[in-house]
PDB file of C-alpha atoms in Angstrom:
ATOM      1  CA  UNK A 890    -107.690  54.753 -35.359  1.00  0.00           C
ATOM      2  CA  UNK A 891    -108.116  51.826 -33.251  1.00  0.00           C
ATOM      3  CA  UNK A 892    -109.053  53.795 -30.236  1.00  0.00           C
ATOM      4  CA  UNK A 893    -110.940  55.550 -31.843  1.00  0.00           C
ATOM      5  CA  UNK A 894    -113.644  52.654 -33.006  1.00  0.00           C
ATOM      6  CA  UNK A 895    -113.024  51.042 -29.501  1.00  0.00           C
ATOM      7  CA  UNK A 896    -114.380  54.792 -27.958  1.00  0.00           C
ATOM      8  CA  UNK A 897    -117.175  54.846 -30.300  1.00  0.00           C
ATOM      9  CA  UNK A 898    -118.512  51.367 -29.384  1.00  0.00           C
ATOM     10  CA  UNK A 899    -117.856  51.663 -25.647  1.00  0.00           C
ATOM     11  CA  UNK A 900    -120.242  54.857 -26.361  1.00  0.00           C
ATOM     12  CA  UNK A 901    -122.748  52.771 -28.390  1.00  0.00           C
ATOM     13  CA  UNK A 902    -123.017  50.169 -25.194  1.00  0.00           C
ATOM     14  CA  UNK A 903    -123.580  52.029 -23.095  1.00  0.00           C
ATOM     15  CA  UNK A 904    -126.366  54.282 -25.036  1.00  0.00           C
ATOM     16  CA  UNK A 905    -127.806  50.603 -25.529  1.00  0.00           C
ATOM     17  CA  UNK A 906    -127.529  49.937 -22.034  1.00  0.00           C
ATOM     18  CA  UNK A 907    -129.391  53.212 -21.294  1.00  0.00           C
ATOM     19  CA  UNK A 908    -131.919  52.777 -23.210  1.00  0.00           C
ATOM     20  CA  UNK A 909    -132.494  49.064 -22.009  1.00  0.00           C
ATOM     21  CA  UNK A 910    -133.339  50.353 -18.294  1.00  0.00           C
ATOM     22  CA  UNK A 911    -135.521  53.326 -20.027  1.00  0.00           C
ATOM     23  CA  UNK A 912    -137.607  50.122 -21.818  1.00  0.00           C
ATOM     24  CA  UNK A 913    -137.888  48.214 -18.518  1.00  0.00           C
ATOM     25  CA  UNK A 914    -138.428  50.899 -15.921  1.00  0.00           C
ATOM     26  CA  UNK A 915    -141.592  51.976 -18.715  1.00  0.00           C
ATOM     27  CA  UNK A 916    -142.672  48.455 -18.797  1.00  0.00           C
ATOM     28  CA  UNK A 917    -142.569  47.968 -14.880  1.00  0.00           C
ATOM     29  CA  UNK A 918    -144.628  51.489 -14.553  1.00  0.00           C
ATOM     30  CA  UNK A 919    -146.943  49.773 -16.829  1.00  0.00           C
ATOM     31  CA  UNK A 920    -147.278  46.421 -15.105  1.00  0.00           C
ATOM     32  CA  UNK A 921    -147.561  48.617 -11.774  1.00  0.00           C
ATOM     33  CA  UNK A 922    -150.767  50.412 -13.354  1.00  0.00           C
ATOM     34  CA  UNK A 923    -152.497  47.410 -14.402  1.00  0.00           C
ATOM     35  CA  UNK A 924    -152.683  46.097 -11.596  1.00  0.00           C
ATOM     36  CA  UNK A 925    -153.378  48.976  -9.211  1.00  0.00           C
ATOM     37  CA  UNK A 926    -156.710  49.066 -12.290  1.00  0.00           C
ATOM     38  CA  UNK A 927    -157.475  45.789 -11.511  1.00  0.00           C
ATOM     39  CA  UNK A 928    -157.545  46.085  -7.863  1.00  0.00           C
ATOM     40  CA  UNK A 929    -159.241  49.064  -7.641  1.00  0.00           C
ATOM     41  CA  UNK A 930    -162.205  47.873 -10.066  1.00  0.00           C
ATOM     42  CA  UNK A 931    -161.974  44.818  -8.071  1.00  0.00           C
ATOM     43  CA  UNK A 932    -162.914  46.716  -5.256  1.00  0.00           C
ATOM     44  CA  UNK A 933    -165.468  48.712  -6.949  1.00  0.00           C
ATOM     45  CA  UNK A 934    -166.784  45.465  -7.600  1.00  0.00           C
ATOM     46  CA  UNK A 935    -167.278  44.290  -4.325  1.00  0.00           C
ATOM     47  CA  UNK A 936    -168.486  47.274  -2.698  1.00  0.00           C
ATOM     48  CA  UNK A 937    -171.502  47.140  -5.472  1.00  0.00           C
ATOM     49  CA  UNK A 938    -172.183  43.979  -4.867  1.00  0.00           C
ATOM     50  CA  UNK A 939    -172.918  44.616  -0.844  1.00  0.00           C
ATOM     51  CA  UNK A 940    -174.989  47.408  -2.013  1.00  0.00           C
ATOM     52  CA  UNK A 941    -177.208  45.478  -4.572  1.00  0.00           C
ATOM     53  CA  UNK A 942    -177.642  43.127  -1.753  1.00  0.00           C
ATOM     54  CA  UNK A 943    -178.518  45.455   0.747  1.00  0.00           C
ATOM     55  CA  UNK A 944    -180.969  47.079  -1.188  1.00  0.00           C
ATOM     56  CA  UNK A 945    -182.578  44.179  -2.380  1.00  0.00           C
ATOM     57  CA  UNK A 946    -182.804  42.605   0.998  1.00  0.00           C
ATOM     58  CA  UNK A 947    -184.204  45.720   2.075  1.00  0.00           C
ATOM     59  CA  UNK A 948    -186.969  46.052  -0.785  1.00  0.00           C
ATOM     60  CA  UNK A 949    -187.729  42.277  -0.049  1.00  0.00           C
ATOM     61  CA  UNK A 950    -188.729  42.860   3.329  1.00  0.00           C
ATOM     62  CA  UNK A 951    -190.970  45.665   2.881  1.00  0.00           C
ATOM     63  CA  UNK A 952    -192.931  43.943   0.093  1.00  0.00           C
ATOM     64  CA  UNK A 953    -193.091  40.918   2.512  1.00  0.00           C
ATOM     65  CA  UNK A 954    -194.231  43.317   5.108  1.00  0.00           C
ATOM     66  CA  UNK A 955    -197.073  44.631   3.132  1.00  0.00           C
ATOM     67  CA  UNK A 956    -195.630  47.664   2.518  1.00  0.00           C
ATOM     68  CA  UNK A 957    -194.089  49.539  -0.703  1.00  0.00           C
ATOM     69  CA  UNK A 958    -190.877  51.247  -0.994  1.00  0.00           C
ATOM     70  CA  UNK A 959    -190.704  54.621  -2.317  1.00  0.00           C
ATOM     71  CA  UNK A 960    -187.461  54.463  -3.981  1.00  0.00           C
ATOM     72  CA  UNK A 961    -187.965  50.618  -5.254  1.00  0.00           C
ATOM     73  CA  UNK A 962    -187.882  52.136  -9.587  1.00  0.00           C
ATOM     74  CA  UNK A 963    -184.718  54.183  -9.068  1.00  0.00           C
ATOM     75  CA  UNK A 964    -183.352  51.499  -7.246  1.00  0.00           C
ATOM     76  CA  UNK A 965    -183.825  48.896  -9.614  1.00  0.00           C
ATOM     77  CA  UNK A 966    -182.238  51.136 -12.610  1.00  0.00           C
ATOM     78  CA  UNK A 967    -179.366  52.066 -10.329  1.00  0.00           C
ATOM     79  CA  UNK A 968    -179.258  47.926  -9.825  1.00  0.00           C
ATOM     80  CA  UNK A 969    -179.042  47.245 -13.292  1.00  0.00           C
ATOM     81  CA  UNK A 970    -176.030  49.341 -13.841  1.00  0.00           C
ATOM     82  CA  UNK A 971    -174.285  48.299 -11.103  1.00  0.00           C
ATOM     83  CA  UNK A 972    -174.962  44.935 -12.260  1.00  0.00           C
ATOM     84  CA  UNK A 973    -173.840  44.920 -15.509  1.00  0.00           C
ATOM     85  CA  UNK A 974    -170.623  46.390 -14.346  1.00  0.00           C
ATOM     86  CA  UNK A 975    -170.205  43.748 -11.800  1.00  0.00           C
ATOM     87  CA  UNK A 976    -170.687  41.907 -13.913  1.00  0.00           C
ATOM     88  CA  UNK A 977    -168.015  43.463 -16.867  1.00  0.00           C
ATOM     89  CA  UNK A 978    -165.591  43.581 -14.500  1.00  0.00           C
ATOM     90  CA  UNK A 979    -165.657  39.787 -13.279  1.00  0.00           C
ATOM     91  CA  UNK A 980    -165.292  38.712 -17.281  1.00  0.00           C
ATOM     92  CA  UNK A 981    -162.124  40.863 -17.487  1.00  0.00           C
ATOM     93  CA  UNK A 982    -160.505  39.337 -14.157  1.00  0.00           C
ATOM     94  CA  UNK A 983    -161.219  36.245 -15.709  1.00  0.00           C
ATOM     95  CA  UNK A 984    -159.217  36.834 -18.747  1.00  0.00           C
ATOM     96  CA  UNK A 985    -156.497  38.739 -16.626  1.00  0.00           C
ATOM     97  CA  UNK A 986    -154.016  37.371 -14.095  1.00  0.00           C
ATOM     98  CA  UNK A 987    -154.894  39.351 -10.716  1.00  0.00           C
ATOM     99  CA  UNK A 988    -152.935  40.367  -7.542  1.00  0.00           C
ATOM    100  CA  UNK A 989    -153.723  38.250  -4.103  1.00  0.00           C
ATOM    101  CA  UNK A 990    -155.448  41.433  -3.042  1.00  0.00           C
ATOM    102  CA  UNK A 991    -158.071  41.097  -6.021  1.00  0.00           C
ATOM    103  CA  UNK A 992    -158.734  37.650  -5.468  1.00  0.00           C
ATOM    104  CA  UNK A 993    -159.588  38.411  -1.496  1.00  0.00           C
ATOM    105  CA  UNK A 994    -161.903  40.987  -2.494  1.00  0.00           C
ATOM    106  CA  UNK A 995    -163.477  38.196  -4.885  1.00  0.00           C
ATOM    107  CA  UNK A 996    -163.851  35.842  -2.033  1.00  0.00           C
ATOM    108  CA  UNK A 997    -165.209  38.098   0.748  1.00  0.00           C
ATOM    109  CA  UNK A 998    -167.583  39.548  -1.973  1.00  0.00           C
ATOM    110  CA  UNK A 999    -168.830  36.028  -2.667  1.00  0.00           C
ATOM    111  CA  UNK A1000    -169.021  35.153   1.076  1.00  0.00           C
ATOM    112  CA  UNK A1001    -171.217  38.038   1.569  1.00  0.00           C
ATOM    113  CA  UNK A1002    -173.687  37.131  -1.207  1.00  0.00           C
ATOM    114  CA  UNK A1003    -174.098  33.726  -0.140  1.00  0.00           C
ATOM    115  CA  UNK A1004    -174.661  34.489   3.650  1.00  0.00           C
ATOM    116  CA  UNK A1005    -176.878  37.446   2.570  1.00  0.00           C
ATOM    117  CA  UNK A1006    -178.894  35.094   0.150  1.00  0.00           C
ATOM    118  CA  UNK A1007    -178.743  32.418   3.245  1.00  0.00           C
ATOM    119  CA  UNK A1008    -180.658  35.078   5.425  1.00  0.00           C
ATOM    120  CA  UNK A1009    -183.281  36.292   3.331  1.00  0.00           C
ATOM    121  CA  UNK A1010    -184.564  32.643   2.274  1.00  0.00           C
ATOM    122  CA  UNK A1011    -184.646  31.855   6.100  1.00  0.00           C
ATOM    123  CA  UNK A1012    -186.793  35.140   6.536  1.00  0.00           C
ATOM    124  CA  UNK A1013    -188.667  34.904   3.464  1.00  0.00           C
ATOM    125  CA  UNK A1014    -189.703  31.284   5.137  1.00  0.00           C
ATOM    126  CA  UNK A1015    -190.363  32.738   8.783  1.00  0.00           C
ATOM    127  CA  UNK A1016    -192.517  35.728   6.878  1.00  0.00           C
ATOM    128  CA  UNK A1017    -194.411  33.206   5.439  1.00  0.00           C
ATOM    129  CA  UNK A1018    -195.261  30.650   7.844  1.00  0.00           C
ATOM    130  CA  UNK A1019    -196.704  33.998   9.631  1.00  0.00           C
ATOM    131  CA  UNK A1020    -198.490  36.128   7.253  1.00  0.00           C
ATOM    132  CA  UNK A1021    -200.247  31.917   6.062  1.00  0.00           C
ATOM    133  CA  UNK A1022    -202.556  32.106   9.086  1.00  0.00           C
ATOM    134  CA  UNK A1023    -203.661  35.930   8.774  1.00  0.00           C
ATOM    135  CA  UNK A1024    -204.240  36.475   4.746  1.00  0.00           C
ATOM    136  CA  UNK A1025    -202.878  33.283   2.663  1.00  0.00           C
ATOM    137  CA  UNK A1026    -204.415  35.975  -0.495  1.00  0.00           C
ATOM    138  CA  UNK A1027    -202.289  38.614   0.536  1.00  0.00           C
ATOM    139  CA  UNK A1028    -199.158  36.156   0.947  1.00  0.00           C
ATOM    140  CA  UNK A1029    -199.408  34.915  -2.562  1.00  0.00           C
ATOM    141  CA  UNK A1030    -199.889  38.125  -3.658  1.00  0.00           C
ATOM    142  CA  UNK A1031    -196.623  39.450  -2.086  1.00  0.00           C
ATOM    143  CA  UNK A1032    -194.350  36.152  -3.022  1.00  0.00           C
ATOM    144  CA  UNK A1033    -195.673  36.634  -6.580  1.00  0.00           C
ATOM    145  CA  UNK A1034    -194.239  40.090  -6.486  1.00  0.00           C
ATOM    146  CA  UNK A1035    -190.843  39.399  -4.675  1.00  0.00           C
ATOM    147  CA  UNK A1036    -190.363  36.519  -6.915  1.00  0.00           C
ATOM    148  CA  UNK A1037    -190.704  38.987  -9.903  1.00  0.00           C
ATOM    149  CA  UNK A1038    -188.574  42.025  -8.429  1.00  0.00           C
ATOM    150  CA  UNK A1039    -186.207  39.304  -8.071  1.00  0.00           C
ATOM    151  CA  UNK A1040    -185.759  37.592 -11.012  1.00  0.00           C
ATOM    152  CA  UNK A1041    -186.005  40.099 -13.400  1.00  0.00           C
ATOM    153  CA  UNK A1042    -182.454  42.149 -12.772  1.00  0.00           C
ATOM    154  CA  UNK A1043    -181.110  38.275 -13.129  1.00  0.00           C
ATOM    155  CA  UNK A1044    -182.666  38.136 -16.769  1.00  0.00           C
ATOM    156  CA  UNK A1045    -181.667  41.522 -17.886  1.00  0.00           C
ATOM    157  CA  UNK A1046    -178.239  41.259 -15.995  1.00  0.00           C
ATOM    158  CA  UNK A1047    -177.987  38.078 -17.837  1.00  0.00           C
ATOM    159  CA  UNK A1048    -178.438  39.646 -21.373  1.00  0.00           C
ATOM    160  CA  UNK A1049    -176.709  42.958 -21.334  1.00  0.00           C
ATOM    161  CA  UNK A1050    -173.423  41.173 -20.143  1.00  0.00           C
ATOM    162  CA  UNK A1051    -173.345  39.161 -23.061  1.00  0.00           C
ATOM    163  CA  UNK A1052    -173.464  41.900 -25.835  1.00  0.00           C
ATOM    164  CA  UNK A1053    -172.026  44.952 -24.207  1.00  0.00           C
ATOM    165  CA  UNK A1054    -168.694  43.506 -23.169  1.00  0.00           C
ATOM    166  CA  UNK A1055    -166.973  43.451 -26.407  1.00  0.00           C
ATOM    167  CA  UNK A1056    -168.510  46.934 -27.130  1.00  0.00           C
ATOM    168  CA  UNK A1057    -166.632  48.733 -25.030  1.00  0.00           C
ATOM    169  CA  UNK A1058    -163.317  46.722 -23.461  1.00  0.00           C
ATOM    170  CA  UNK A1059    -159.929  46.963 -24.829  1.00  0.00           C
ATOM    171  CA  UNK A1060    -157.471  44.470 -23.039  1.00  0.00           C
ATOM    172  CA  UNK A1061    -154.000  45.946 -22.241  1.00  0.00           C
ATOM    173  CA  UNK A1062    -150.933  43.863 -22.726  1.00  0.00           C
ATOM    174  CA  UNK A1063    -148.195  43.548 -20.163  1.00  0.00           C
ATOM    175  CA  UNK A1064    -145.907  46.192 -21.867  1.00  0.00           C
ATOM    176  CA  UNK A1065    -148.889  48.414 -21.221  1.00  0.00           C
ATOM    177  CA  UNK A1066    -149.717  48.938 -25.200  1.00  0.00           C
ATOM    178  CA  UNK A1067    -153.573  49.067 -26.028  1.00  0.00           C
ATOM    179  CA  UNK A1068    -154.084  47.630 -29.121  1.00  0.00           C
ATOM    180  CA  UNK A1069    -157.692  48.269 -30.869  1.00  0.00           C
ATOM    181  CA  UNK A1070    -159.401  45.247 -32.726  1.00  0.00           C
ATOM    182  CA  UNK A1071    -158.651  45.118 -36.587  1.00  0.00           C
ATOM    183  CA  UNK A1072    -161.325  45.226 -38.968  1.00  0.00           C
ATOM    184  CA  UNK A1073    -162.522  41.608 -40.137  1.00  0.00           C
ATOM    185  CA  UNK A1074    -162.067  39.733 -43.335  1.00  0.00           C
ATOM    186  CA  UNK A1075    -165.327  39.666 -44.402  1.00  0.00           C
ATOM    187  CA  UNK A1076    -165.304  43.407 -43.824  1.00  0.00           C
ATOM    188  CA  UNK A1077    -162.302  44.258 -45.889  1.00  0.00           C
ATOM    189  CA  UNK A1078    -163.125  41.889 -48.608  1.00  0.00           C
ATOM    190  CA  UNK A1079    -166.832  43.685 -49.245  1.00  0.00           C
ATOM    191  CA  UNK A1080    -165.117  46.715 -49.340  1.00  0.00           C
ATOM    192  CA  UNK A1081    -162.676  45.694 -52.129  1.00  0.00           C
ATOM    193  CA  UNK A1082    -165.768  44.258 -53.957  1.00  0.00           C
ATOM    194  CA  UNK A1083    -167.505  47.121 -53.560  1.00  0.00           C
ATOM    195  CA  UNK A1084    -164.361  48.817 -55.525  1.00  0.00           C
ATOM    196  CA  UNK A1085    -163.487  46.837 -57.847  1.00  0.00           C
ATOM    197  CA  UNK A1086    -167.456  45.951 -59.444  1.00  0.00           C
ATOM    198  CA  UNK A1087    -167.368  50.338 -59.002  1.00  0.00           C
ATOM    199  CA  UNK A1088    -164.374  50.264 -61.427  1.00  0.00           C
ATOM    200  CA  UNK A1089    -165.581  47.274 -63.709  1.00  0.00           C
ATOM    201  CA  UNK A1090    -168.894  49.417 -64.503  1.00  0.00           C
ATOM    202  CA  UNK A1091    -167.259  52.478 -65.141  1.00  0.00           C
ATOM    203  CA  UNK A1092    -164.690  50.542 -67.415  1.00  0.00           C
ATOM    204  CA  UNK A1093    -167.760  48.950 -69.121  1.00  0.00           C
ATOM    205  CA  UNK A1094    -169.238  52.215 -69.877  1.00  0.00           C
ATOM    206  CA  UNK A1095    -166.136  53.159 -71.703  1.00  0.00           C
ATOM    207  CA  UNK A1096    -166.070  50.452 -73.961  1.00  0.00           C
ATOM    208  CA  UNK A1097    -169.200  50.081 -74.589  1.00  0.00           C
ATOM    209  CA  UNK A1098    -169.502  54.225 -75.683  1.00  0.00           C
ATOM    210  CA  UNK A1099    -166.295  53.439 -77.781  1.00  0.00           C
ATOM    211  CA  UNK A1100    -167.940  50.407 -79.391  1.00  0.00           C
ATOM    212  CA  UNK A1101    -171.244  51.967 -80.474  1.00  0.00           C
ATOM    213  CA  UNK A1102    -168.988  55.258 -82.191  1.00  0.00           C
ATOM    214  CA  UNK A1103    -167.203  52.558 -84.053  1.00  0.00           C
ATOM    215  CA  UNK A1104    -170.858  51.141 -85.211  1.00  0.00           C
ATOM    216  CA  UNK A1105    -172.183  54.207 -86.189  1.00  0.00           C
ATOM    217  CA  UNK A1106    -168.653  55.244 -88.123  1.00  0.00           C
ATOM    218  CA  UNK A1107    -168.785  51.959 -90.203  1.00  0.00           C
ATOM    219  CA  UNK A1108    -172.440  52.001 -90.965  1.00  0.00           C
ATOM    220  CA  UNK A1109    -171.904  55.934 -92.142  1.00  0.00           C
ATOM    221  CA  UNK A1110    -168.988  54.319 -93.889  1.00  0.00           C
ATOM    222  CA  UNK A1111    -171.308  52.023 -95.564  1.00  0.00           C
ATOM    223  CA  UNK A1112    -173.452  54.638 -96.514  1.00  0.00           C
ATOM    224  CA  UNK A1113    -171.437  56.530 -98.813  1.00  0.00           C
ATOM    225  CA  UNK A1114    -169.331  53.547-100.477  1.00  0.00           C
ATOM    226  CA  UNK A1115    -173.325  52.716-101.380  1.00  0.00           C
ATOM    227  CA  UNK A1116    -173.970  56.099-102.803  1.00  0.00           C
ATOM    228  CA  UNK A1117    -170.609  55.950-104.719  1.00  0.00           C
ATOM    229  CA  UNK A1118    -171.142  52.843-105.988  1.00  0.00           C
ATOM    230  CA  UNK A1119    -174.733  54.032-107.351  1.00  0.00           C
ATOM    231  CA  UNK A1120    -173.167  56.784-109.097  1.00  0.00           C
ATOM    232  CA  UNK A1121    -174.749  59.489-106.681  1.00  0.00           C
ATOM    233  CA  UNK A1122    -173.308  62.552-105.677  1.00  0.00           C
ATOM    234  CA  UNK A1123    -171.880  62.428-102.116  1.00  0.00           C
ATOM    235  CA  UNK A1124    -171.186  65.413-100.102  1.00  0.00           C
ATOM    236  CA  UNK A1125    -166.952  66.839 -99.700  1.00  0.00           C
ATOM    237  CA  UNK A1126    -166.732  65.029 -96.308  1.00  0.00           C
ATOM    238  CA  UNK A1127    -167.361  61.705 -97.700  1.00  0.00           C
ATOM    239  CA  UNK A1128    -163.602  61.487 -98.336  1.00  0.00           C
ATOM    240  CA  UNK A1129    -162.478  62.775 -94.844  1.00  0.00           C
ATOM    241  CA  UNK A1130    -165.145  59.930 -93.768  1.00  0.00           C
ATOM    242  CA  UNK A1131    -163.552  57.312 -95.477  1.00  0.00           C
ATOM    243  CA  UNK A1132    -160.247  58.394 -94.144  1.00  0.00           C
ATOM    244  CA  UNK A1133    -161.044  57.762 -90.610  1.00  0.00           C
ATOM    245  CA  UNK A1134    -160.052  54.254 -89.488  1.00  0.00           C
ATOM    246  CA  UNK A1135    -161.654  52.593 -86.438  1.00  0.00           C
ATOM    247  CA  UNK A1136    -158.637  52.026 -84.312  1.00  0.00           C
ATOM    248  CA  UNK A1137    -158.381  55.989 -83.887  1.00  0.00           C
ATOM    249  CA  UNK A1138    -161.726  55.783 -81.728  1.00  0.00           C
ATOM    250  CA  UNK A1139    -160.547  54.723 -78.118  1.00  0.00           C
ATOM    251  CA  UNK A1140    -162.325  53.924 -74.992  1.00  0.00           C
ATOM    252  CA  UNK A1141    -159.244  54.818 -73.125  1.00  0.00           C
ATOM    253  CA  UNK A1142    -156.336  57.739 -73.339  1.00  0.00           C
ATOM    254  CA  UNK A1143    -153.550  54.875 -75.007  1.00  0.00           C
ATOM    255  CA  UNK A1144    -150.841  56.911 -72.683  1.00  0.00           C
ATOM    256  CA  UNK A1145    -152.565  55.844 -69.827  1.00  0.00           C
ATOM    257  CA  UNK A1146    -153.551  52.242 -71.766  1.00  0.00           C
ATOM    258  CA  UNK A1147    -149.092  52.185 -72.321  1.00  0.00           C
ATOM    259  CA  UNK A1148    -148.415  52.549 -68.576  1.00  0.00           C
ATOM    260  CA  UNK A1149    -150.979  49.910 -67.409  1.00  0.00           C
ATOM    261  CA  UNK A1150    -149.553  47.416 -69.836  1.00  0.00           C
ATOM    262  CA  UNK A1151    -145.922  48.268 -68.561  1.00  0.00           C
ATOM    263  CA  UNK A1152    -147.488  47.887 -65.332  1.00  0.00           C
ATOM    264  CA  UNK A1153    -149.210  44.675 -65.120  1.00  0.00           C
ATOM    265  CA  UNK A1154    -146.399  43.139 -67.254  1.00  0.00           C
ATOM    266  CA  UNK A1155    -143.440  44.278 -64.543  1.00  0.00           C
ATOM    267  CA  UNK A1156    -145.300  42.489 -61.776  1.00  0.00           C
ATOM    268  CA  UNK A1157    -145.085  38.963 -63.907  1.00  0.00           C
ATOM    269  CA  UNK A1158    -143.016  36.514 -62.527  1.00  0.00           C
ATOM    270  CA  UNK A1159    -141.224  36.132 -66.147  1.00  0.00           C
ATOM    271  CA  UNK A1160    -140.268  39.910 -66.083  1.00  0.00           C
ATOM    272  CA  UNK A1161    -138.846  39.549 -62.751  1.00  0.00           C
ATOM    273  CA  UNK A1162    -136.835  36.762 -63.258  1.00  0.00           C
ATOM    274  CA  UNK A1163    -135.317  38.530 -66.607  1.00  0.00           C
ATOM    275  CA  UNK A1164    -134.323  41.626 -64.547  1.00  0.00           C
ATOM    276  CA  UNK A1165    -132.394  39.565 -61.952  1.00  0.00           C
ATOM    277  CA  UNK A1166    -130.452  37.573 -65.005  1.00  0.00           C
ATOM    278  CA  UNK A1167    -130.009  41.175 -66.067  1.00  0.00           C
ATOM    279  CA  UNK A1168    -128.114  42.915 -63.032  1.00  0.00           C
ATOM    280  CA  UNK A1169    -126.327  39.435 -62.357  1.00  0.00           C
ATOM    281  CA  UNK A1170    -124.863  39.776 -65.739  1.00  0.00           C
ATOM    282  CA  UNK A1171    -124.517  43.479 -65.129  1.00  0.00           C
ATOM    283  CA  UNK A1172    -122.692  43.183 -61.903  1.00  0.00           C
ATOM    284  CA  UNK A1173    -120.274  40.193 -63.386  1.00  0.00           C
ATOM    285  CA  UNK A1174    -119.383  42.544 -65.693  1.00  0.00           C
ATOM    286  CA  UNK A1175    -118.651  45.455 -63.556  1.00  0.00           C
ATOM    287  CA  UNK A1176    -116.507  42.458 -61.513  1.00  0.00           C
ATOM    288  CA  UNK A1177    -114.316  42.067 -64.720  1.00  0.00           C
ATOM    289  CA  UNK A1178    -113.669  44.916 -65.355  1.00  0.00           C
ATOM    290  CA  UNK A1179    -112.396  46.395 -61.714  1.00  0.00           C
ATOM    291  CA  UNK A1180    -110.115  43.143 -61.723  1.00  0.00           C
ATOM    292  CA  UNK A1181    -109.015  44.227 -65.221  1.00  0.00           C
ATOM    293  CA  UNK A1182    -108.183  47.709 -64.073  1.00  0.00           C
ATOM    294  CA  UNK A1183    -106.594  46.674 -60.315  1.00  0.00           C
ATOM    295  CA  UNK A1184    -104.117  44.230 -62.370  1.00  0.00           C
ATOM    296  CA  UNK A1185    -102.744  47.049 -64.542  1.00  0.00           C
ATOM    297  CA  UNK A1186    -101.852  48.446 -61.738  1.00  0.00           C
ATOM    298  CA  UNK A1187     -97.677  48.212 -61.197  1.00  0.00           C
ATOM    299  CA  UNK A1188     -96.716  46.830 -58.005  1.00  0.00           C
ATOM    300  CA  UNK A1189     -94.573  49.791 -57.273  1.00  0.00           C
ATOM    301  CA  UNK A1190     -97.800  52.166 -56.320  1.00  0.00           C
ATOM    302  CA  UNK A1191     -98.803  49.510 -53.804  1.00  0.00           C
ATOM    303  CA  UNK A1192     -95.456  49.631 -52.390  1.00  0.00           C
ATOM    304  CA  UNK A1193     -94.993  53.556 -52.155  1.00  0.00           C
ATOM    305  CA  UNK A1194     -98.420  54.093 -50.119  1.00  0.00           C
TER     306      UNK A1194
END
């Protein structure tokens, strides 16, 4: 018997122990994923940011040149999106711890930008200084429009980050579970409002039906005690009338008005209490009575098994 338990535990370790390396090897795969995500939308990130700078530099020049580029509105849309997922994805490394890899991209990404941004502000000044001398109308003309095709993605990029993000991000934990947001407080309370005043009407209607048949039964009531009492003849249902008592008329089925009582009174704190005395007292007499029984029980009985 005893090797028997020892067996059937050495089983149950080991099971446990199998199951243990199942739970970490799935928790390592997950940790793995995340951050080969994290990398690669770091990358993403970066390699749309060198674009929107190209392109920009690139439209700059030819509205500084006089010129206008052809593909400057589909540009500017296809900026905008790229933007605002730059711009998603640098929140959510933010909130996340990244891998070294991540954080170069980051860096080289911002290097770019700033010697990018370094360059066009020293040709936007050489530009200048030029076109001054030829056509100072045609140079305000132009600044006024770079300045605008420039600050407007900013403004808009600025906006849409702020109320799309929580839209449409879940966060993954490190065990690799997504968990979506619950519903708030003030959501779940309206809706039990909403039930409960739905309910309270409907009850309402009830009683108040019930209470105007119980009017018009006493005033008919009324009625023929009047006509008896005047020594007028009454119709045969005036007894059947009288008969009828007002506690018959009910706003609600009394089998159903039985269980809600029983209900509401088993979820007091009294009732409670009273059942627990009661299965104490039940179970000390169940005690006795076993000890009763086990010491009538000769000796001898023990002895033979």
């Amino acid at each position: 018997m005893f090797t028997e338990e020892t067996d059937l535990i050495r089983h149950l370790v080991a099971d446990n122990r199998k199951l243990q390396q199942l739970y970490l090897a799935e928790r390592q795969k997950a940790l793995t994923e995340r951050k080969r995500r994290i990398v690669a939308e770091a990358r993403l990130a970066a390699f749309l940011g060198k674009k929107i700078i190209e392109r920009r530099w690139r439209n700059s020049y030819n509205l500084l040149e006089g010129g206008r580029n052809v593909n400057s509105t589909d540009s500017w849309h296809e900026d905008q999106t790229a933007l605002i997922f730059t711009n998603n994805t640098s929140k959510y490394r933010k909130n996340n711890s990244t891998s070294e890899s991540n954080t170069e991209y980051t860096a080289s990404s911002a290097r770019n930008m700033q010697d990018v941004n370094i360059s066009k502000t020293n040709l936007l000044h050489s530009v200048r200084s030029s076109k001054h001398s030829i056509d100072p109308l045609n140079s305000k003309t132009n600044s006024a429009q770079f300045s605008s095709t420039v600050k407007l993605p900013q403004s808009n990029f600025e906006k849409s980050g702020s109320t799309a993000l929580s839209k449409f991000w879940l966060f993954i934990d490190r065990n690799g579970e997504t968990k979506s947001t619950p519903p708030q407080l003030n959501q779940i309370q309206q809706k039990r409002k909403e039930a409960f005043i739905r309910r309270s009407i409907e009850r309402q209607i009830l009683i108040q039906e019930a209470s105007a048949r119980r009017k018009e039964l006493a005033a008919a009531k009324r009625k023929i005690a009047k006509q008896l009492l005047a020594g007028h003849k009454v119709n045969r249902n005036a007894v059947q009338m009288l008969s009828l008592m007002d506690r018959e008329i009910h706003a609600f089925p009394p089998q159903a008005m039985k269980h809600e009582t029983i209900r509401r009174i088993c979820k007091t704190r009294e009732f409670r209490k009273k059942e627990m005395r009661q299965r104490k007292e039940y179970d000390v007499h169940i005690n006795r009575l076993l000890a009763y029984c086990y010491s009538q029980v000769p000796y001898k009985l023990y002895q033979r098994h």
